[in-house]
Each structure stands twice: as C-alpha cells, then as structure tokens.
Amino acid sequence: MKLDCAGRLLDLSQPQVMGIINVTPDSFSDGGRFHGVDAALAQARKMINDGATILDIGGESTRPGAPDVSLEEELNRVIPAIEAIGSELDVVISIDTSKPQVMREAVASGAGLINDVRALQEPGALAAAADLQVPVCLMHMQGQPRTMQSAPSYQDLVTDIMAFFAQRIQACEQAGLAKERLLLDPGFGFGKTQEHNFQLLARLEQFRPLGLPLLTGLSRKSMFGSLLDRNVGDRLAASLAGAMLCAQGGASIVRVHDVRETWDVLQVLAATQRIK
Ligand code: 7PM
C-alpha cells in the first residue's frame, strides 16, 4: 500500500520510521532562528541517513502544562525548517500542528502530511485539511493537553477510542476528506493512565478492523519512566521494545526520537516476516 504525500509515495507495506524534529526554543537552546534551522537540517540529514522516511516537524509543545503558542510564533518556528528540509532532502515532511493556518503554510512550503493531536477538531482545521489534499493522522486524546492527565477514565479503552475514530472519520468524509487519506493514532500518554497505556499496547491489533494505517508514538514517554523509574534520557531500550510491539500489533508508522536504533529493530521483524 502506497500513500501519496503531496507527490512523495510512502510505502506502508512494511513499518516506516517517523523521526521527531522539535523546533521549540527549549529544543534549540539559543532560540535563534538561523541556529534553529541549521540544527533542524542537521538532525533531518542524520535521521534520513538512519532510516527515517518521514520527519515530523513540530513547533508547539503538547506537554501537559506547556504554554499555548501563538500562530505567529509557531509559523516562525516551523516554516523555515520545512523550507530548508524540503528543498534539500528527499523525505516526507509531516507538520505536527492543530492550527489550520499552520497546516496551509506548511503544505505550501513542502509538507506532505498533517499530524494533528487534536484530530482536526479546532475551528477551520477540517476545511484546511480537506483543501490541502495531503494525508492526515488523527490522534485520540481525552481532554486537553493542560488537564488530560488529571483523571483519565474510559468505559472500555479500545471501544471508546474506536468510537472517537469513527466519529472523526465521518466528520472528515463530510468535509470532503477521503477516508483513504487518513491515518489513526490511539495517542499514547494523551489522557491515559499507566494501565491504559499498556492496555493500548497489548490491544493495538484490535484497531485493525477500521482498515486504516496506524501510527503510534511511544518514544521516551513517561509510561516507561514510571514503569522503570528511568529519566527521559534513559528510556531507549524500553522505547525500542515498545516500537517492536507496535509494529507487531500492526502499526504502519512509528514516531520516534531514536531513528537508527528503531530502524534496526524493525528490520529484525521484517526479516522474520519474509520467511513466514
Ligand atoms: C512532552 C510530552 C513533550 C509529550 C512531547 C510529548 C504524539 C504526537 C506527541 C503521538 C502523534 C511526545 C509528545 N506525541 N503525535 N505528538 N502521536 N501522532 O512524546 O503519540 O513526543 S508529543
């Protein structure tokens, strides 16, 4: 199965690695614009070399309690990075945003996929995504980033998330966004307890009947920090195990910080599948 990302074809017949590139001031410490672009470009080159076929560029921190980022600030962060990466490197650029104007300018600057943790629920986002004709990843989140971890609760985790996906898919189709252009992400860590996160990992294959490619992001997340009592810089092995379980559970794209290691892990799985 090949997904058309603004002219670049993404082969989803085996799991692909999406590398995370944050262009927030905290990730490039001096916050200077040119330093930020250079750093993003260098990170992009390395990630592609290491096996990433998609780079997810985000300028808004969705960390619980993070301040909201203005439209102007978000554009100033992501657009120069997208232009630089898109003009120099052969890769699908994913724009991690919930703002319709950022979606429009990012796609005009070379992005070929929209990654929206708010699943196109912000005003104008559905219409923007429908106009832009690029694939969209709809992520599930219970609540809002600021408050989502206060008391997550589900009747049945997978059933509830499936119902959310069904509702969002319908809203997309009504807005003229074809189902064939959608990807789904259950949103690890977004309004989920520790138990919910591991339940999701165990039950990932239950999303398969929806018939849409799955994207998952577990890289360095606090579910591993709590499980193992490890700081964010010390969660690589756990993240790799998580990526392997996601791929085995049917994920088509894994969103990660550690591209090279994740790519190796996925090759092990691919090798076992070739002899089945
Ligand atoms: C602080 C807390 C900083 C959480 C960053 C995060 C996902 C995503 C993120 C995901 C999709 C992170 C998250 N997570 N997009 N954006 N799926 N589609 O750990 O799981 O990267 S932000």
PDB file of C-alpha atoms and ligand atoms in Angstrom:
ATOM      1  CA  MET A   1       0.000   0.000   0.000  1.00  0.00           C
ATOM      2  CA  LYS A   2       1.391   3.378  -1.059  1.00  0.00           C
ATOM      3  CA  LEU A   3       0.271   6.654   0.459  1.00  0.00           C
ATOM      4  CA  ASP A   4       0.597   9.769  -1.715  1.00  0.00           C
ATOM      5  CA  CYS A   5       2.081  12.551   0.435  1.00  0.00           C
ATOM      6  CA  ALA A   6       1.985  15.568  -1.893  1.00  0.00           C
ATOM      7  CA  GLY A   7       3.747  13.620  -4.638  1.00  0.00           C
ATOM      8  CA  ARG A   8       6.124  11.605  -2.462  1.00  0.00           C
ATOM      9  CA  LEU A   9       4.990   7.997  -2.161  1.00  0.00           C
ATOM     10  CA  LEU A  10       5.176   6.335   1.215  1.00  0.00           C
ATOM     11  CA  ASP A  11       5.338   2.537   1.144  1.00  0.00           C
ATOM     12  CA  LEU A  12       3.265   1.246   4.049  1.00  0.00           C
ATOM     13  CA  SER A  13       3.665  -2.452   3.165  1.00  0.00           C
ATOM     14  CA  GLN A  14       6.230  -2.513   5.962  1.00  0.00           C
ATOM     15  CA  PRO A  15       6.521  -0.292   9.038  1.00  0.00           C
ATOM     16  CA  GLN A  16       8.150   3.093   8.467  1.00  0.00           C
ATOM     17  CA  VAL A  17      10.117   5.229  10.895  1.00  0.00           C
ATOM     18  CA  MET A  18       8.964   8.814  11.520  1.00  0.00           C
ATOM     19  CA  GLY A  19      11.711  10.908  13.147  1.00  0.00           C
ATOM     20  CA  ILE A  20      10.716  13.620  15.619  1.00  0.00           C
ATOM     21  CA  ILE A  21      12.117  17.094  14.994  1.00  0.00           C
ATOM     22  CA  ASN A  22      11.094  19.653  17.575  1.00  0.00           C
ATOM     23  CA  VAL A  23      11.677  23.264  16.676  1.00  0.00           C
ATOM     24  CA  THR A  24      10.673  24.702  20.017  1.00  0.00           C
ATOM     25  CA  PRO A  25      13.047  27.122  21.779  1.00  0.00           C
ATOM     26  CA  ASP A  26      13.698  24.573  24.530  1.00  0.00           C
ATOM     27  CA  SER A  27      14.976  22.075  21.954  1.00  0.00           C
ATOM     28  CA  PHE A  28      17.395  24.501  20.272  1.00  0.00           C
ATOM     29  CA  SER A  29      18.621  26.375  23.254  1.00  0.00           C
ATOM     30  CA  ASP A  30      19.592  29.819  21.974  1.00  0.00           C
ATOM     31  CA  GLY A  31      16.214  30.068  20.206  1.00  0.00           C
ATOM     32  CA  GLY A  32      17.798  31.973  17.343  1.00  0.00           C
ATOM     33  CA  ARG A  33      16.118  31.459  14.013  1.00  0.00           C
ATOM     34  CA  PHE A  34      19.138  30.527  11.905  1.00  0.00           C
ATOM     35  CA  HIS A  35      20.626  28.358  14.561  1.00  0.00           C
ATOM     36  CA  GLY A  36      17.249  26.609  14.774  1.00  0.00           C
ATOM     37  CA  VAL A  37      17.083  25.963  11.026  1.00  0.00           C
ATOM     38  CA  ASP A  38      20.662  24.719  10.861  1.00  0.00           C
ATOM     39  CA  ALA A  39      20.123  22.412  13.802  1.00  0.00           C
ATOM     40  CA  ALA A  40      16.866  21.068  12.346  1.00  0.00           C
ATOM     41  CA  LEU A  41      18.533  20.488   8.980  1.00  0.00           C
ATOM     42  CA  ALA A  42      21.459  18.628  10.531  1.00  0.00           C
ATOM     43  CA  GLN A  43      19.105  16.473  12.586  1.00  0.00           C
ATOM     44  CA  ALA A  44      16.992  15.796   9.482  1.00  0.00           C
ATOM     45  CA  ARG A  45      20.034  14.669   7.450  1.00  0.00           C
ATOM     46  CA  LYS A  46      21.089  12.277  10.186  1.00  0.00           C
ATOM     47  CA  MET A  47      17.603  10.844  10.635  1.00  0.00           C
ATOM     48  CA  ILE A  48      17.204  10.170   6.900  1.00  0.00           C
ATOM     49  CA  ASN A  49      20.622   8.533   6.856  1.00  0.00           C
ATOM     50  CA  ASP A  50      19.500   6.400   9.787  1.00  0.00           C
ATOM     51  CA  GLY A  51      16.371   5.139   8.018  1.00  0.00           C
ATOM     52  CA  ALA A  52      13.582   7.659   8.590  1.00  0.00           C
ATOM     53  CA  THR A  53      11.244   8.111   5.611  1.00  0.00           C
ATOM     54  CA  ILE A  54       9.090  10.711   7.390  1.00  0.00           C
ATOM     55  CA  LEU A  55      10.118  13.640   9.592  1.00  0.00           C
ATOM     56  CA  ASP A  56       7.567  15.106  11.980  1.00  0.00           C
ATOM     57  CA  ILE A  57       8.183  18.815  12.497  1.00  0.00           C
ATOM     58  CA  GLY A  58       6.500  20.442  15.461  1.00  0.00           C
ATOM     59  CA  GLY A  59       6.662  23.928  16.924  1.00  0.00           C
ATOM     60  CA  GLU A  60       4.059  23.589  19.640  1.00  0.00           C
ATOM     61  CA  SER A  61       4.762  21.704  22.832  1.00  0.00           C
ATOM     62  CA  THR A  62       1.837  19.446  23.748  1.00  0.00           C
ATOM     63  CA  ARG A  63       3.460  18.586  27.073  1.00  0.00           C
ATOM     64  CA  PRO A  64       0.940  18.835  29.917  1.00  0.00           C
ATOM     65  CA  GLY A  65       1.036  22.371  31.325  1.00  0.00           C
ATOM     66  CA  ALA A  66       3.015  23.833  28.407  1.00  0.00           C
ATOM     67  CA  PRO A  67       2.031  27.383  27.444  1.00  0.00           C
ATOM     68  CA  ASP A  68      -0.038  27.886  24.290  1.00  0.00           C
ATOM     69  CA  VAL A  69       1.993  29.025  21.307  1.00  0.00           C
ATOM     70  CA  SER A  70       0.729  31.896  19.147  1.00  0.00           C
ATOM     71  CA  LEU A  71       0.133  31.411  15.422  1.00  0.00           C
ATOM     72  CA  GLU A  72       2.935  33.788  14.526  1.00  0.00           C
ATOM     73  CA  GLU A  73       5.388  32.087  16.863  1.00  0.00           C
ATOM     74  CA  GLU A  74       4.511  28.613  15.583  1.00  0.00           C
ATOM     75  CA  LEU A  75       4.887  29.728  11.939  1.00  0.00           C
ATOM     76  CA  ASN A  76       8.234  31.376  12.708  1.00  0.00           C
ATOM     77  CA  ARG A  77       9.460  28.119  14.180  1.00  0.00           C
ATOM     78  CA  VAL A  78       8.289  25.564  11.649  1.00  0.00           C
ATOM     79  CA  ILE A  79       8.127  27.209   8.206  1.00  0.00           C
ATOM     80  CA  PRO A  80      11.861  27.986   7.803  1.00  0.00           C
ATOM     81  CA  ALA A  81      12.706  24.429   8.904  1.00  0.00           C
ATOM     82  CA  ILE A  82      10.209  22.894   6.455  1.00  0.00           C
ATOM     83  CA  GLU A  83      11.507  25.030   3.591  1.00  0.00           C
ATOM     84  CA  ALA A  84      15.112  24.096   4.306  1.00  0.00           C
ATOM     85  CA  ILE A  85      14.481  20.360   4.758  1.00  0.00           C
ATOM     86  CA  GLY A  86      12.033  20.120   1.843  1.00  0.00           C
ATOM     87  CA  SER A  87      14.331  21.820  -0.631  1.00  0.00           C
ATOM     88  CA  GLU A  88      17.413  19.807   0.265  1.00  0.00           C
ATOM     89  CA  LEU A  89      16.265  16.333   1.341  1.00  0.00           C
ATOM     90  CA  ASP A  90      14.149  13.505  -0.078  1.00  0.00           C
ATOM     91  CA  VAL A  91      11.723  12.758   2.723  1.00  0.00           C
ATOM     92  CA  VAL A  92       8.050  13.110   3.586  1.00  0.00           C
ATOM     93  CA  ILE A  93       7.626  16.100   5.891  1.00  0.00           C
ATOM     94  CA  SER A  94       4.875  15.837   8.460  1.00  0.00           C
ATOM     95  CA  ILE A  95       3.625  19.007  10.107  1.00  0.00           C
ATOM     96  CA  ASP A  96       2.686  18.481  13.758  1.00  0.00           C
ATOM     97  CA  THR A  97       0.041  21.135  14.348  1.00  0.00           C
ATOM     98  CA  SER A  98      -3.601  21.745  15.175  1.00  0.00           C
ATOM     99  CA  LYS A  99      -3.788  25.210  13.605  1.00  0.00           C
ATOM    100  CA  PRO A 100      -5.368  25.474  10.123  1.00  0.00           C
ATOM    101  CA  GLN A 101      -3.128  28.370   9.076  1.00  0.00           C
ATOM    102  CA  VAL A 102      -0.005  26.417  10.031  1.00  0.00           C
ATOM    103  CA  MET A 103      -1.332  23.428   8.031  1.00  0.00           C
ATOM    104  CA  ARG A 104      -1.817  25.653   4.962  1.00  0.00           C
ATOM    105  CA  GLU A 105       1.556  27.373   5.097  1.00  0.00           C
ATOM    106  CA  ALA A 106       3.397  24.161   5.950  1.00  0.00           C
ATOM    107  CA  VAL A 107       1.950  22.291   2.964  1.00  0.00           C
ATOM    108  CA  ALA A 108       2.672  25.303   0.713  1.00  0.00           C
ATOM    109  CA  SER A 109       6.280  25.132   1.974  1.00  0.00           C
ATOM    110  CA  GLY A 110       6.735  21.406   1.319  1.00  0.00           C
ATOM    111  CA  ALA A 111       4.954  19.370   3.999  1.00  0.00           C
ATOM    112  CA  GLY A 112       3.184  16.249   2.689  1.00  0.00           C
ATOM    113  CA  LEU A 113       1.360  15.007   5.777  1.00  0.00           C
ATOM    114  CA  ILE A 114      -0.573  16.585   8.650  1.00  0.00           C
ATOM    115  CA  ASN A 115      -0.153  15.177  12.166  1.00  0.00           C
ATOM    116  CA  ASP A 116      -2.839  16.634  14.415  1.00  0.00           C
ATOM    117  CA  VAL A 117      -3.024  15.556  18.061  1.00  0.00           C
ATOM    118  CA  ARG A 118      -6.437  17.300  18.160  1.00  0.00           C
ATOM    119  CA  ALA A 119      -7.731  15.261  15.200  1.00  0.00           C
ATOM    120  CA  LEU A 120      -8.896  18.304  13.162  1.00  0.00           C
ATOM    121  CA  GLN A 121     -11.264  19.494  15.909  1.00  0.00           C
ATOM    122  CA  GLU A 122     -10.001  23.097  16.017  1.00  0.00           C
ATOM    123  CA  PRO A 123     -12.153  25.605  14.094  1.00  0.00           C
ATOM    124  CA  GLY A 124     -11.220  25.595  10.397  1.00  0.00           C
ATOM    125  CA  ALA A 125      -8.908  22.579  10.617  1.00  0.00           C
ATOM    126  CA  LEU A 126     -11.217  20.135   8.805  1.00  0.00           C
ATOM    127  CA  ALA A 127     -11.719  22.550   5.917  1.00  0.00           C
ATOM    128  CA  ALA A 128      -7.997  23.302   5.676  1.00  0.00           C
ATOM    129  CA  ALA A 129      -7.039  19.617   5.619  1.00  0.00           C
ATOM    130  CA  ALA A 130      -9.736  18.863   3.031  1.00  0.00           C
ATOM    131  CA  ASP A 131      -8.417  21.676   0.775  1.00  0.00           C
ATOM    132  CA  LEU A 132      -4.799  20.619   1.115  1.00  0.00           C
ATOM    133  CA  GLN A 133      -5.285  17.052  -0.170  1.00  0.00           C
ATOM    134  CA  VAL A 134      -2.482  15.538   1.902  1.00  0.00           C
ATOM    135  CA  PRO A 135      -2.849  12.566   4.272  1.00  0.00           C
ATOM    136  CA  VAL A 136      -3.816  13.353   7.864  1.00  0.00           C
ATOM    137  CA  CYS A 137      -3.053  11.495  11.079  1.00  0.00           C
ATOM    138  CA  LEU A 138      -5.983  11.761  13.511  1.00  0.00           C
ATOM    139  CA  MET A 139      -4.811  11.211  17.069  1.00  0.00           C
ATOM    140  CA  HIS A 140      -7.009  10.344  20.023  1.00  0.00           C
ATOM    141  CA  MET A 141      -6.694  12.463  23.152  1.00  0.00           C
ATOM    142  CA  GLN A 142      -9.045  12.519  26.133  1.00  0.00           C
ATOM    143  CA  GLY A 143      -9.313  16.108  27.381  1.00  0.00           C
ATOM    144  CA  GLN A 144      -6.832  18.869  26.586  1.00  0.00           C
ATOM    145  CA  PRO A 145      -3.033  18.830  26.962  1.00  0.00           C
ATOM    146  CA  ARG A 146      -3.200  21.053  30.038  1.00  0.00           C
ATOM    147  CA  THR A 147      -5.532  18.787  32.009  1.00  0.00           C
ATOM    148  CA  MET A 148      -5.597  15.425  30.243  1.00  0.00           C
ATOM    149  CA  GLN A 149      -3.621  13.522  32.874  1.00  0.00           C
ATOM    150  CA  SER A 150      -5.777  14.588  35.836  1.00  0.00           C
ATOM    151  CA  ALA A 151      -8.276  11.698  35.830  1.00  0.00           C
ATOM    152  CA  PRO A 152      -8.436   9.735  32.578  1.00  0.00           C
ATOM    153  CA  SER A 153     -11.390   7.352  32.530  1.00  0.00           C
ATOM    154  CA  TYR A 154     -12.902   5.000  29.957  1.00  0.00           C
ATOM    155  CA  GLN A 155     -15.798   2.576  29.818  1.00  0.00           C
ATOM    156  CA  ASP A 156     -13.731   0.341  27.590  1.00  0.00           C
ATOM    157  CA  LEU A 157     -10.497   1.880  26.361  1.00  0.00           C
ATOM    158  CA  VAL A 158     -10.401   0.409  22.847  1.00  0.00           C
ATOM    159  CA  THR A 159     -14.168   0.665  22.286  1.00  0.00           C
ATOM    160  CA  ASP A 160     -14.182   4.320  23.357  1.00  0.00           C
ATOM    161  CA  ILE A 161     -11.209   5.216  21.143  1.00  0.00           C
ATOM    162  CA  MET A 162     -12.767   3.314  18.216  1.00  0.00           C
ATOM    163  CA  ALA A 163     -15.974   5.347  18.663  1.00  0.00           C
ATOM    164  CA  PHE A 164     -13.930   8.559  18.591  1.00  0.00           C
ATOM    165  CA  PHE A 165     -12.164   7.439  15.390  1.00  0.00           C
ATOM    166  CA  ALA A 166     -15.489   6.512  13.757  1.00  0.00           C
ATOM    167  CA  GLN A 167     -16.879   9.968  14.607  1.00  0.00           C
ATOM    168  CA  ARG A 168     -13.787  11.784  13.296  1.00  0.00           C
ATOM    169  CA  ILE A 169     -13.656   9.674  10.104  1.00  0.00           C
ATOM    170  CA  GLN A 170     -17.283  10.591   9.455  1.00  0.00           C
ATOM    171  CA  ALA A 171     -16.595  14.290  10.073  1.00  0.00           C
ATOM    172  CA  CYS A 172     -13.659  14.109   7.640  1.00  0.00           C
ATOM    173  CA  GLU A 173     -15.715  12.424   4.937  1.00  0.00           C
ATOM    174  CA  GLN A 174     -18.466  15.027   5.353  1.00  0.00           C
ATOM    175  CA  ALA A 175     -15.864  17.752   4.899  1.00  0.00           C
ATOM    176  CA  GLY A 176     -14.640  16.106   1.690  1.00  0.00           C
ATOM    177  CA  LEU A 177     -11.553  14.448   3.134  1.00  0.00           C
ATOM    178  CA  ALA A 178     -11.448  10.907   1.776  1.00  0.00           C
ATOM    179  CA  LYS A 179     -11.002   8.017   4.203  1.00  0.00           C
ATOM    180  CA  GLU A 180      -8.125   6.786   2.022  1.00  0.00           C
ATOM    181  CA  ARG A 181      -6.087   9.785   3.173  1.00  0.00           C
ATOM    182  CA  LEU A 182      -6.472   9.128   6.903  1.00  0.00           C
ATOM    183  CA  LEU A 183      -4.155   7.525   9.446  1.00  0.00           C
ATOM    184  CA  LEU A 184      -5.144   6.790  13.032  1.00  0.00           C
ATOM    185  CA  ASP A 185      -3.191   7.092  16.257  1.00  0.00           C
ATOM    186  CA  PRO A 186      -4.546   5.972  19.666  1.00  0.00           C
ATOM    187  CA  GLY A 187      -2.446   8.671  21.361  1.00  0.00           C
ATOM    188  CA  PHE A 188      -0.214   7.013  23.948  1.00  0.00           C
ATOM    189  CA  GLY A 189       0.046   9.263  27.015  1.00  0.00           C
ATOM    190  CA  PHE A 190      -2.735  11.630  25.934  1.00  0.00           C
ATOM    191  CA  GLY A 191      -5.423  11.320  28.616  1.00  0.00           C
ATOM    192  CA  LYS A 192      -4.403   7.795  29.601  1.00  0.00           C
ATOM    193  CA  THR A 193      -3.223   6.260  32.860  1.00  0.00           C
ATOM    194  CA  GLN A 194      -0.244   3.949  33.048  1.00  0.00           C
ATOM    195  CA  GLU A 195      -2.607   0.974  32.896  1.00  0.00           C
ATOM    196  CA  HIS A 196      -4.434   2.448  29.889  1.00  0.00           C
ATOM    197  CA  ASN A 197      -1.157   2.943  28.010  1.00  0.00           C
ATOM    198  CA  PHE A 198      -0.037  -0.651  28.459  1.00  0.00           C
ATOM    199  CA  GLN A 199      -3.524  -1.949  27.740  1.00  0.00           C
ATOM    200  CA  LEU A 200      -3.413   0.005  24.483  1.00  0.00           C
ATOM    201  CA  LEU A 201      -0.089  -1.570  23.603  1.00  0.00           C
ATOM    202  CA  ALA A 202      -1.466  -5.040  24.322  1.00  0.00           C
ATOM    203  CA  ARG A 203      -4.656  -4.447  22.311  1.00  0.00           C
ATOM    204  CA  LEU A 204      -3.317  -2.462  19.358  1.00  0.00           C
ATOM    205  CA  GLU A 205      -4.326  -5.110  16.830  1.00  0.00           C
ATOM    206  CA  GLN A 206      -7.968  -4.508  17.801  1.00  0.00           C
ATOM    207  CA  PHE A 207      -7.854  -1.283  15.759  1.00  0.00           C
ATOM    208  CA  ARG A 208      -7.100  -3.238  12.590  1.00  0.00           C
ATOM    209  CA  PRO A 209     -10.782  -3.705  11.556  1.00  0.00           C
ATOM    210  CA  LEU A 210     -11.005   0.040  10.889  1.00  0.00           C
ATOM    211  CA  GLY A 211      -8.845  -0.671   7.840  1.00  0.00           C
ATOM    212  CA  LEU A 212      -6.711   2.483   8.127  1.00  0.00           C
ATOM    213  CA  PRO A 213      -2.967   2.640   8.708  1.00  0.00           C
ATOM    214  CA  LEU A 214      -1.957   3.093  12.342  1.00  0.00           C
ATOM    215  CA  LEU A 215       0.677   5.486  13.623  1.00  0.00           C
ATOM    216  CA  THR A 216       1.996   5.161  17.171  1.00  0.00           C
ATOM    217  CA  GLY A 217       4.241   7.295  19.359  1.00  0.00           C
ATOM    218  CA  LEU A 218       5.768   5.807  22.487  1.00  0.00           C
ATOM    219  CA  SER A 219       9.291   7.089  22.194  1.00  0.00           C
ATOM    220  CA  ARG A 220      10.776   8.065  25.594  1.00  0.00           C
ATOM    221  CA  LYS A 221       7.289   8.541  27.063  1.00  0.00           C
ATOM    222  CA  SER A 222       6.561   8.670  30.776  1.00  0.00           C
ATOM    223  CA  MET A 223       4.799   5.282  30.661  1.00  0.00           C
ATOM    224  CA  PHE A 224       8.342   3.861  30.523  1.00  0.00           C
ATOM    225  CA  GLY A 225       9.652   6.347  33.049  1.00  0.00           C
ATOM    226  CA  SER A 226       7.061   5.226  35.608  1.00  0.00           C
ATOM    227  CA  LEU A 227       7.417   1.538  34.777  1.00  0.00           C
ATOM    228  CA  LEU A 228      11.189   1.521  35.115  1.00  0.00           C
ATOM    229  CA  ASP A 229      11.909   4.614  37.196  1.00  0.00           C
ATOM    230  CA  ARG A 230      14.103   5.988  34.413  1.00  0.00           C
ATOM    231  CA  ASN A 231      14.695   9.583  33.306  1.00  0.00           C
ATOM    232  CA  VAL A 232      13.779  10.627  29.791  1.00  0.00           C
ATOM    233  CA  GLY A 233      17.348  10.136  28.546  1.00  0.00           C
ATOM    234  CA  ASP A 234      17.403   6.565  29.774  1.00  0.00           C
ATOM    235  CA  ARG A 235      14.363   5.060  28.074  1.00  0.00           C
ATOM    236  CA  LEU A 236      15.862   3.841  24.807  1.00  0.00           C
ATOM    237  CA  ALA A 237      15.596   0.085  25.384  1.00  0.00           C
ATOM    238  CA  ALA A 238      12.016   0.389  26.625  1.00  0.00           C
ATOM    239  CA  SER A 239      11.111   2.602  23.647  1.00  0.00           C
ATOM    240  CA  LEU A 240      12.587   0.042  21.246  1.00  0.00           C
ATOM    241  CA  ALA A 241      10.596  -2.760  22.860  1.00  0.00           C
ATOM    242  CA  GLY A 242       7.521  -0.533  22.524  1.00  0.00           C
ATOM    243  CA  ALA A 243       8.239   0.113  18.836  1.00  0.00           C
ATOM    244  CA  MET A 244       8.598  -3.623  18.205  1.00  0.00           C
ATOM    245  CA  LEU A 245       5.300  -4.389  19.948  1.00  0.00           C
ATOM    246  CA  CYS A 246       3.573  -1.635  17.973  1.00  0.00           C
ATOM    247  CA  ALA A 247       4.897  -2.956  14.676  1.00  0.00           C
ATOM    248  CA  GLN A 248       3.801  -6.469  15.623  1.00  0.00           C
ATOM    249  CA  GLY A 249       0.421  -5.087  16.596  1.00  0.00           C
ATOM    250  CA  GLY A 250       0.007  -3.636  13.116  1.00  0.00           C
ATOM    251  CA  ALA A 251       1.410  -0.091  13.291  1.00  0.00           C
ATOM    252  CA  SER A 252       2.478   1.205   9.866  1.00  0.00           C
ATOM    253  CA  ILE A 253       4.430   4.174  11.201  1.00  0.00           C
ATOM    254  CA  VAL A 254       6.317   4.540  14.474  1.00  0.00           C
ATOM    255  CA  ARG A 255       7.095   8.079  15.643  1.00  0.00           C
ATOM    256  CA  VAL A 256      10.469   8.110  17.420  1.00  0.00           C
ATOM    257  CA  HIS A 257      13.454  10.144  18.592  1.00  0.00           C
ATOM    258  CA  ASP A 258      15.998   7.334  18.105  1.00  0.00           C
ATOM    259  CA  VAL A 259      15.710   6.585  14.409  1.00  0.00           C
ATOM    260  CA  ARG A 260      18.774   4.411  13.845  1.00  0.00           C
ATOM    261  CA  GLU A 261      18.047   2.006  16.713  1.00  0.00           C
ATOM    262  CA  THR A 262      14.352   1.793  15.836  1.00  0.00           C
ATOM    263  CA  TRP A 263      15.131   1.073  12.185  1.00  0.00           C
ATOM    264  CA  ASP A 264      17.362  -1.846  13.250  1.00  0.00           C
ATOM    265  CA  VAL A 265      14.611  -3.258  15.450  1.00  0.00           C
ATOM    266  CA  LEU A 266      12.084  -3.072  12.614  1.00  0.00           C
ATOM    267  CA  GLN A 267      14.493  -4.885  10.270  1.00  0.00           C
ATOM    268  CA  VAL A 268      14.544  -7.812  12.692  1.00  0.00           C
ATOM    269  CA  LEU A 269      10.764  -8.030  12.498  1.00  0.00           C
ATOM    270  CA  ALA A 270      10.791  -7.616   8.699  1.00  0.00           C
ATOM    271  CA  ALA A 271      13.297 -10.475   8.379  1.00  0.00           C
ATOM    272  CA  THR A 272      11.028 -12.833  10.333  1.00  0.00           C
ATOM    273  CA  GLN A 273       8.077 -11.840   8.178  1.00  0.00           C
ATOM    274  CA  ARG A 274       9.905 -12.584   4.922  1.00  0.00           C
ATOM    275  CA  ILE A 275      10.133 -16.307   5.802  1.00  0.00           C
ATOM    276  CA  LYS A 276       6.582 -16.774   7.080  1.00  0.00           C
TER     277      LYS A 276
HETATM  278  C1  7PM B   1       6.005  16.322  26.242  1.00  0.00           C
HETATM  279  C2  7PM B   1       5.011  15.369  26.395  1.00  0.00           C
HETATM  280  C3  7PM B   1       6.575  16.567  25.027  1.00  0.00           C
HETATM  281  C4  7PM B   1       4.584  14.646  25.298  1.00  0.00           C
HETATM  282  C5  7PM B   1       6.171  15.827  23.943  1.00  0.00           C
HETATM  283  C6  7PM B   1       5.161  14.891  24.087  1.00  0.00           C
HETATM  284  C7  7PM B   1       2.491  12.059  19.733  1.00  0.00           C
HETATM  285  C8  7PM B   1       2.383  13.058  18.775  1.00  0.00           C
HETATM  286  C9  7PM B   1       3.395  13.824  20.536  1.00  0.00           C
HETATM  287  C10 7PM B   1       1.940  10.770  19.468  1.00  0.00           C
HETATM  288  C11 7PM B   1       1.272  11.657  17.341  1.00  0.00           C
HETATM  289  C12 7PM B   1       5.958  13.196  22.584  1.00  0.00           C
HETATM  290  C13 7PM B   1       4.748  14.022  22.952  1.00  0.00           C
HETATM  291  N1  7PM B   1       3.140  12.552  20.820  1.00  0.00           N
HETATM  292  N2  7PM B   1       1.788  12.864  17.587  1.00  0.00           N
HETATM  293  N3  7PM B   1       2.953  14.155  19.297  1.00  0.00           N
HETATM  294  N4  7PM B   1       1.341  10.635  18.244  1.00  0.00           N
HETATM  295  N5  7PM B   1       0.670  11.414  16.166  1.00  0.00           N
HETATM  296  O1  7PM B   1       6.348  12.390  23.452  1.00  0.00           O
HETATM  297  O2  7PM B   1       1.958   9.834  20.269  1.00  0.00           O
HETATM  298  O3  7PM B   1       6.542  13.353  21.529  1.00  0.00           O
HETATM  299  S1  7PM B   1       4.153  14.961  21.596  1.00  0.00           S
END
